[in-house]
Amino acid sequence: MTSSTRILIDTDPGIDDAMAIFFALASPELEVVGLTTVFGNAHTDLCTINALRLLDIAGRPDIPVAQGASRPLAMNYRGPVAFVHGEDGQGDVFLPPSTRQVEPVHAAQFIIDTVMAAPEDITIVLLGPFTNMALAMLMRPDLTSFVKQIVVMGGAAFTSGNASPAAEANILNDPEAADIVFGADCPIVMAGLDVTHSITMTNDDLARFGKIPGPRAAHLAAIVPYYSGFYRDRNHVDGIYVHDSTTISYLLAPHLFTWTELPIRVDTGHSVCRGKTLPALHDSDEEGPWQGRRPVRILTSVDARGVIELEFDHLSR
Ligand code: BDR
Ligand code: CA
């Protein structure tokens, strides 16, 4: 990887979004050129407030934040998941408001402007529902031919979902948007449940945040107990699954992953399979609904301890 991978992060912070954002900001190999916000773990307004607060904590007032969609493309917002991320989206620590302002443009326009200002140089990282990226693609149909790559946390290709038996949460929150984005004309990497459910940060791991100096780690130490409480109660997991940070781990250390490359469609029907990410498994499938779609790099296995230590190593810097 070169020393200056420029990334734009679209996010719904969110406890694991905070981990991923801080991980990226702690990585000299990455340059975060902006944050865009979307509904998902909380309403968009609160996700925007949290994005600004996180940049305050990280001491990065130079990074712009643009607010995006407050509802999916073709349905109502399914609503906040306070039982996962807290009423404030940040583990109920209720941070003070930021004094910073958001950019005076919609996130979709911000994505377009950022990409077109640096054609083939910007990597887009999607950590929430894909609505803003889909809107940008609808507004500018040739946009993704100018995008370096898109790395998404979302989907479940060969495994079951977490928001329904079929669907992962970011996809179920806007299946129509996800189906548009998986049709992008640029390389796409999918860090979905196929791989993130293999990465468990144990409670012993999480306790390490409390020993790392600095405000980023202090915030993570304060918020992760809420998240691990959800996993304990719902999934009987000792610790947390590492979802959003896996996009950053992939960018820093793709050699820690294996993958398969297949085109993807998303079930946008209104059956029990709504939001399922369906890879084309047979050559003949590519003549059907998957026709003309580029293969998506679907991460399927990982050196889990390797990526966990990578994250702690970077966050300790
Ligand atoms: C995804 O859903 C959200 O709750 C998390 O922040 C993550 O982006 C995991 O399914
Ligand atoms: Ca997220």
Short mmCIF file of C-alpha atoms and ligand atoms in Angstrom, two decimals:
data_model
loop_
_atom_site.label_atom_id
_atom_site.label_comp_id
_atom_site.label_asym_id
_atom_site.label_seq_id
_atom_site.Cartn_x
_atom_site.Cartn_y
_atom_site.Cartn_z
CA MET A 1 0.00 0.00 0.00
CA THR A 2 1.25 3.50 -0.75
CA SER A 3 1.80 5.94 2.08
CA SER A 4 -1.23 8.06 1.20
CA THR A 5 -4.42 6.13 0.61
CA ARG A 6 -7.06 8.87 0.70
CA ILE A 7 -10.35 7.71 2.17
CA LEU A 8 -13.78 9.24 2.57
CA ILE A 9 -15.78 7.54 5.34
CA ASP A 10 -19.59 7.38 5.22
CA THR A 11 -20.79 6.47 8.69
CA ASP A 12 -23.64 6.17 11.24
CA PRO A 13 -21.74 6.48 14.54
CA GLY A 14 -22.32 4.06 16.30
CA ILE A 15 -19.83 2.47 18.74
CA ASP A 16 -18.01 0.33 16.18
CA ASP A 17 -18.06 3.26 13.74
CA ALA A 18 -16.16 5.26 16.39
CA MET A 19 -13.61 2.47 16.64
CA ALA A 20 -13.16 2.41 12.86
CA ILE A 21 -12.90 6.20 12.54
CA PHE A 22 -10.29 6.42 15.31
CA PHE A 23 -8.41 3.44 13.82
CA ALA A 24 -8.28 5.23 10.46
CA LEU A 25 -7.23 8.53 12.05
CA ALA A 26 -4.46 6.71 13.92
CA SER A 27 -3.09 5.22 10.69
CA PRO A 28 -0.42 7.28 8.94
CA GLU A 29 -0.96 5.04 5.91
CA LEU A 30 -4.41 6.62 5.46
CA GLU A 31 -5.58 10.19 4.92
CA VAL A 32 -9.20 10.74 5.95
CA VAL A 33 -10.48 13.45 3.60
CA GLY A 34 -13.98 13.69 5.05
CA LEU A 35 -16.83 12.08 6.93
CA THR A 36 -20.36 11.84 5.58
CA THR A 37 -23.24 10.79 7.78
CA VAL A 38 -26.31 8.66 7.36
CA PHE A 39 -29.13 7.20 9.47
CA GLY A 40 -28.64 3.68 10.80
CA ASN A 41 -27.53 3.11 14.35
CA ALA A 42 -29.28 6.41 15.18
CA HIS A 43 -31.16 9.18 13.34
CA THR A 44 -28.97 11.10 10.89
CA ASP A 45 -28.95 14.29 12.99
CA LEU A 46 -27.52 12.40 15.95
CA CYS A 47 -25.03 10.52 13.76
CA THR A 48 -23.82 13.88 12.47
CA ILE A 49 -23.48 15.27 16.00
CA ASN A 50 -21.48 12.16 16.89
CA ALA A 51 -19.21 12.45 13.85
CA LEU A 52 -18.38 16.01 14.89
CA ARG A 53 -17.85 14.94 18.50
CA LEU A 54 -15.52 12.12 17.45
CA LEU A 55 -13.39 14.51 15.40
CA ASP A 56 -13.27 16.85 18.42
CA ILE A 57 -12.00 14.00 20.59
CA ALA A 58 -9.44 13.06 17.95
CA GLY A 59 -8.28 16.68 17.65
CA ARG A 60 -9.06 16.77 13.91
CA PRO A 61 -11.12 19.92 13.29
CA ASP A 62 -9.63 20.05 9.81
CA ILE A 63 -11.68 17.08 8.57
CA PRO A 64 -15.00 18.16 6.99
CA VAL A 65 -18.31 16.51 7.87
CA ALA A 66 -21.28 16.51 5.48
CA GLN A 67 -24.70 15.33 6.58
CA GLY A 68 -26.57 12.94 4.34
CA ALA A 69 -29.82 11.09 3.93
CA SER A 70 -32.23 10.76 6.82
CA ARG A 71 -34.20 7.90 5.29
CA PRO A 72 -33.68 5.01 2.88
CA LEU A 73 -34.39 5.34 -0.84
CA ALA A 74 -37.64 3.41 -0.95
CA MET A 75 -38.94 2.71 2.55
CA ASN A 76 -39.20 4.23 5.99
CA TYR A 77 -36.21 4.28 8.33
CA ARG A 78 -36.37 1.15 10.49
CA GLY A 79 -35.33 3.22 13.51
CA PRO A 80 -32.43 3.60 15.95
CA VAL A 81 -30.91 0.60 17.72
CA ALA A 82 -30.35 2.11 21.16
CA PHE A 83 -30.17 -1.40 22.62
CA VAL A 84 -26.92 -1.89 20.63
CA HIS A 85 -25.27 1.56 20.64
CA GLY A 86 -27.11 3.55 23.36
CA GLU A 87 -29.66 6.37 23.23
CA ASP A 88 -26.85 8.73 22.22
CA GLY A 89 -25.33 6.24 19.75
CA GLN A 90 -22.18 6.29 21.86
CA GLY A 91 -22.85 3.96 24.74
CA ASP A 92 -24.85 6.55 26.73
CA VAL A 93 -21.81 8.60 27.72
CA PHE A 94 -23.65 11.76 26.50
CA LEU A 95 -20.73 13.79 25.18
CA PRO A 96 -20.94 17.60 25.12
CA PRO A 97 -22.06 19.12 21.82
CA SER A 98 -19.43 20.07 19.28
CA THR A 99 -18.97 23.71 18.37
CA ARG A 100 -18.05 22.70 14.83
CA GLN A 101 -20.33 23.15 11.84
CA VAL A 102 -21.20 20.71 9.08
CA GLU A 103 -20.43 21.44 5.44
CA PRO A 104 -23.18 23.34 3.61
CA VAL A 105 -23.72 20.50 1.10
CA HIS A 106 -25.55 17.18 1.19
CA ALA A 107 -23.32 14.16 1.71
CA ALA A 108 -24.10 12.81 -1.77
CA GLN A 109 -22.90 16.05 -3.35
CA PHE A 110 -19.87 16.04 -1.04
CA ILE A 111 -19.00 12.54 -2.25
CA ILE A 112 -19.30 13.64 -5.88
CA ASP A 113 -17.23 16.78 -5.33
CA THR A 114 -14.53 14.89 -3.43
CA VAL A 115 -14.22 12.16 -6.06
CA MET A 116 -14.25 14.52 -9.03
CA ALA A 117 -11.60 16.75 -7.43
CA ALA A 118 -9.23 13.76 -7.38
CA PRO A 119 -10.29 11.25 -10.04
CA GLU A 120 -9.26 7.61 -9.40
CA ASP A 121 -7.61 8.61 -6.12
CA ILE A 122 -10.40 8.36 -3.54
CA THR A 123 -11.32 5.19 -1.67
CA ILE A 124 -14.85 5.31 -0.26
CA VAL A 125 -15.47 3.42 2.97
CA LEU A 126 -19.11 2.69 3.79
CA LEU A 127 -19.84 1.91 7.44
CA GLY A 128 -23.61 2.45 7.46
CA PRO A 129 -26.51 1.97 5.04
CA PHE A 130 -25.35 2.71 1.49
CA THR A 131 -27.92 5.47 0.84
CA ASN A 132 -25.57 8.43 0.36
CA MET A 133 -23.35 6.54 -2.07
CA ALA A 134 -26.37 5.32 -4.03
CA LEU A 135 -27.75 8.87 -4.21
CA ALA A 136 -24.38 10.11 -5.47
CA MET A 137 -24.42 7.39 -8.15
CA LEU A 138 -27.97 8.33 -9.18
CA MET A 139 -27.02 12.02 -9.34
CA ARG A 140 -23.87 11.32 -11.36
CA PRO A 141 -24.17 7.97 -13.19
CA ASP A 142 -20.51 7.88 -14.31
CA LEU A 143 -19.24 8.70 -10.79
CA THR A 144 -17.84 5.29 -9.88
CA SER A 145 -15.63 5.16 -12.98
CA PHE A 146 -13.67 7.89 -11.14
CA VAL A 147 -13.61 6.12 -7.75
CA LYS A 148 -10.46 4.18 -6.81
CA GLN A 149 -12.38 1.58 -4.84
CA ILE A 150 -15.29 1.15 -2.46
CA VAL A 151 -14.80 -0.84 0.75
CA VAL A 152 -18.01 -1.66 2.56
CA MET A 153 -18.95 -3.11 5.91
CA GLY A 154 -22.14 -4.87 5.05
CA GLY A 155 -23.76 -8.01 3.78
CA ALA A 156 -23.64 -11.72 4.42
CA ALA A 157 -22.85 -13.73 1.29
CA PHE A 158 -22.36 -17.26 2.60
CA THR A 159 -23.69 -16.92 6.12
CA SER A 160 -26.83 -15.78 7.90
CA GLY A 161 -27.71 -12.19 8.74
CA ASN A 162 -27.68 -10.28 12.00
CA ALA A 163 -30.69 -8.00 11.48
CA SER A 164 -32.80 -10.80 10.04
CA PRO A 165 -32.02 -14.43 9.28
CA ALA A 166 -31.14 -13.31 5.74
CA ALA A 167 -29.76 -9.81 6.04
CA GLU A 168 -26.97 -7.83 7.65
CA ALA A 169 -28.07 -4.55 9.30
CA ASN A 170 -26.47 -2.01 6.95
CA ILE A 171 -28.03 -3.74 3.95
CA LEU A 172 -31.44 -4.29 5.54
CA ASN A 173 -31.55 -0.58 6.39
CA ASP A 174 -31.58 0.23 2.66
CA PRO A 175 -31.58 -2.77 0.31
CA GLU A 176 -32.35 -0.68 -2.77
CA ALA A 177 -29.31 1.52 -2.13
CA ALA A 178 -27.09 -1.50 -1.52
CA ASP A 179 -28.15 -3.08 -4.80
CA ILE A 180 -27.20 0.12 -6.64
CA VAL A 181 -23.80 0.34 -4.96
CA PHE A 182 -22.91 -3.31 -5.67
CA GLY A 183 -23.41 -2.37 -9.33
CA ALA A 184 -20.66 0.26 -9.18
CA ASP A 185 -18.10 0.56 -11.96
CA CYS A 186 -15.03 0.34 -9.71
CA PRO A 187 -13.42 -2.30 -7.50
CA ILE A 188 -15.62 -3.15 -4.49
CA VAL A 189 -14.52 -4.97 -1.35
CA MET A 190 -17.19 -6.43 0.93
CA ALA A 191 -16.26 -6.88 4.58
CA GLY A 192 -19.48 -8.53 5.64
CA LEU A 193 -20.52 -10.96 8.31
CA ASP A 194 -18.71 -13.76 6.44
CA VAL A 195 -15.54 -12.32 7.90
CA THR A 196 -16.55 -9.95 10.73
CA HIS A 197 -18.25 -12.74 12.67
CA SER A 198 -14.82 -14.43 12.75
CA ILE A 199 -13.24 -11.48 14.57
CA THR A 200 -14.02 -11.35 18.28
CA MET A 201 -12.39 -8.74 20.45
CA THR A 202 -12.70 -10.37 23.84
CA ASN A 203 -13.51 -8.47 27.02
CA ASP A 204 -9.83 -8.86 27.95
CA ASP A 205 -8.95 -7.19 24.66
CA LEU A 206 -11.46 -4.39 25.25
CA ALA A 207 -9.96 -3.70 28.68
CA ARG A 208 -6.74 -2.74 26.89
CA PHE A 209 -8.38 0.50 25.68
CA GLY A 210 -8.36 1.71 29.28
CA LYS A 211 -4.59 1.37 29.45
CA ILE A 212 -3.80 3.27 26.25
CA PRO A 213 -3.08 6.97 26.88
CA GLY A 214 -4.92 9.70 25.02
CA PRO A 215 -8.48 10.87 24.39
CA ARG A 216 -9.33 8.46 21.55
CA ALA A 217 -8.65 5.35 23.60
CA ALA A 218 -10.31 6.92 26.67
CA HIS A 219 -13.51 7.43 24.66
CA LEU A 220 -13.41 3.87 23.33
CA ALA A 221 -12.82 2.54 26.85
CA ALA A 222 -15.92 4.45 27.98
CA ILE A 223 -18.23 3.25 25.21
CA VAL A 224 -17.30 -0.36 24.48
CA PRO A 225 -18.84 -1.80 27.70
CA TYR A 226 -22.31 -0.88 26.39
CA TYR A 227 -21.57 -2.68 23.11
CA SER A 228 -20.12 -5.77 24.78
CA GLY A 229 -23.17 -5.86 27.04
CA PHE A 230 -25.35 -6.20 23.95
CA TYR A 231 -23.21 -9.04 22.62
CA ARG A 232 -23.25 -10.78 25.99
CA ASP A 233 -27.02 -10.58 26.29
CA ARG A 234 -28.01 -11.22 22.67
CA ASN A 235 -25.22 -13.40 21.27
CA HIS A 236 -23.62 -14.91 24.38
CA VAL A 237 -20.29 -13.62 23.09
CA ASP A 238 -17.38 -12.76 25.39
CA GLY A 239 -16.57 -9.36 23.87
CA ILE A 240 -17.67 -7.94 20.51
CA TYR A 241 -17.64 -8.81 16.85
CA VAL A 242 -15.41 -6.35 15.00
CA HIS A 243 -17.53 -5.02 12.14
CA ASP A 244 -16.71 -1.52 10.90
CA SER A 245 -12.98 -1.59 11.75
CA THR A 246 -12.53 -4.52 9.39
CA THR A 247 -12.68 -2.15 6.43
CA ILE A 248 -9.69 -0.26 7.83
CA SER A 249 -7.81 -3.49 8.63
CA TYR A 250 -8.31 -4.60 5.02
CA LEU A 251 -6.94 -1.31 3.68
CA LEU A 252 -3.89 -1.54 5.93
CA ALA A 253 -3.23 -5.28 5.67
CA PRO A 254 -5.07 -7.11 2.89
CA HIS A 255 -2.62 -10.01 3.31
CA LEU A 256 -4.42 -10.90 6.55
CA PHE A 257 -7.56 -11.81 4.55
CA THR A 258 -8.69 -14.31 1.94
CA TRP A 259 -11.57 -13.70 -0.45
CA THR A 260 -13.59 -14.84 -3.39
CA GLU A 261 -14.69 -12.55 -6.23
CA LEU A 262 -18.27 -12.76 -7.48
CA PRO A 263 -20.90 -10.26 -8.63
CA ILE A 264 -23.55 -9.46 -6.04
CA ARG A 265 -27.24 -8.61 -6.17
CA VAL A 266 -29.31 -7.61 -3.17
CA ASP A 267 -32.82 -8.97 -2.63
CA THR A 268 -35.06 -5.90 -2.79
CA GLY A 269 -38.26 -7.90 -2.61
CA HIS A 270 -40.51 -7.81 0.42
CA SER A 271 -40.10 -11.41 1.46
CA VAL A 272 -38.23 -12.89 4.41
CA CYS A 273 -35.06 -12.62 2.29
CA ARG A 274 -35.23 -8.82 1.86
CA GLY A 275 -31.70 -7.44 2.14
CA LYS A 276 -29.93 -10.71 1.43
CA THR A 277 -26.67 -10.22 -0.50
CA LEU A 278 -26.65 -12.86 -3.21
CA PRO A 279 -23.42 -13.72 -5.04
CA ALA A 280 -23.60 -15.23 -8.53
CA LEU A 281 -22.43 -18.77 -7.77
CA HIS A 282 -22.57 -20.26 -11.26
CA ASP A 283 -21.22 -18.92 -14.55
CA SER A 284 -24.74 -19.06 -15.97
CA ASP A 285 -25.94 -16.71 -13.20
CA GLU A 286 -23.93 -13.92 -14.74
CA GLU A 287 -26.31 -13.91 -17.71
CA GLY A 288 -29.25 -13.32 -15.39
CA PRO A 289 -29.84 -10.64 -12.77
CA TRP A 290 -26.08 -10.32 -12.22
CA GLN A 291 -25.36 -9.52 -15.87
CA GLY A 292 -22.89 -6.70 -16.41
CA ARG A 293 -21.91 -6.48 -12.74
CA ARG A 294 -18.26 -6.40 -11.76
CA PRO A 295 -17.11 -9.09 -9.33
CA VAL A 296 -17.10 -7.94 -5.71
CA ARG A 297 -14.17 -9.00 -3.53
CA ILE A 298 -16.02 -10.83 -0.76
CA LEU A 299 -13.78 -11.30 2.27
CA THR A 300 -14.26 -14.82 3.56
CA SER A 301 -11.57 -15.52 6.14
CA VAL A 302 -9.12 -13.58 8.25
CA ASP A 303 -6.22 -13.81 10.63
CA ALA A 304 -8.44 -12.54 13.44
CA ARG A 305 -5.73 -12.11 16.05
CA GLY A 306 -3.63 -10.35 13.41
CA VAL A 307 -6.25 -7.67 12.70
CA ILE A 308 -7.05 -7.19 16.39
CA GLU A 309 -3.39 -6.59 17.20
CA LEU A 310 -3.12 -4.31 14.15
CA GLU A 311 -5.93 -2.14 15.52
CA PHE A 312 -4.46 -1.97 19.02
CA ASP A 313 -1.01 -1.27 17.60
CA HIS A 314 -2.31 1.68 15.60
CA LEU A 315 -4.55 3.04 18.34
CA SER A 316 -1.60 2.93 20.76
CA ARG A 317 0.44 5.31 18.63
C1 BDR B 1 -23.19 -2.93 11.14
O1 BDR B 1 -24.44 -2.48 11.69
C2 BDR B 1 -24.20 -1.42 12.59
O2 BDR B 1 -24.94 -1.59 13.76
C3 BDR B 1 -22.73 -1.40 12.87
O3 BDR B 1 -22.26 -0.09 13.12
C4 BDR B 1 -22.13 -1.99 11.63
O4 BDR B 1 -21.90 -0.98 10.66
C5 BDR B 1 -22.98 -4.39 11.55
O5 BDR B 1 -23.98 -5.21 11.02
CA CA B 2 -21.85 1.38 11.26
#
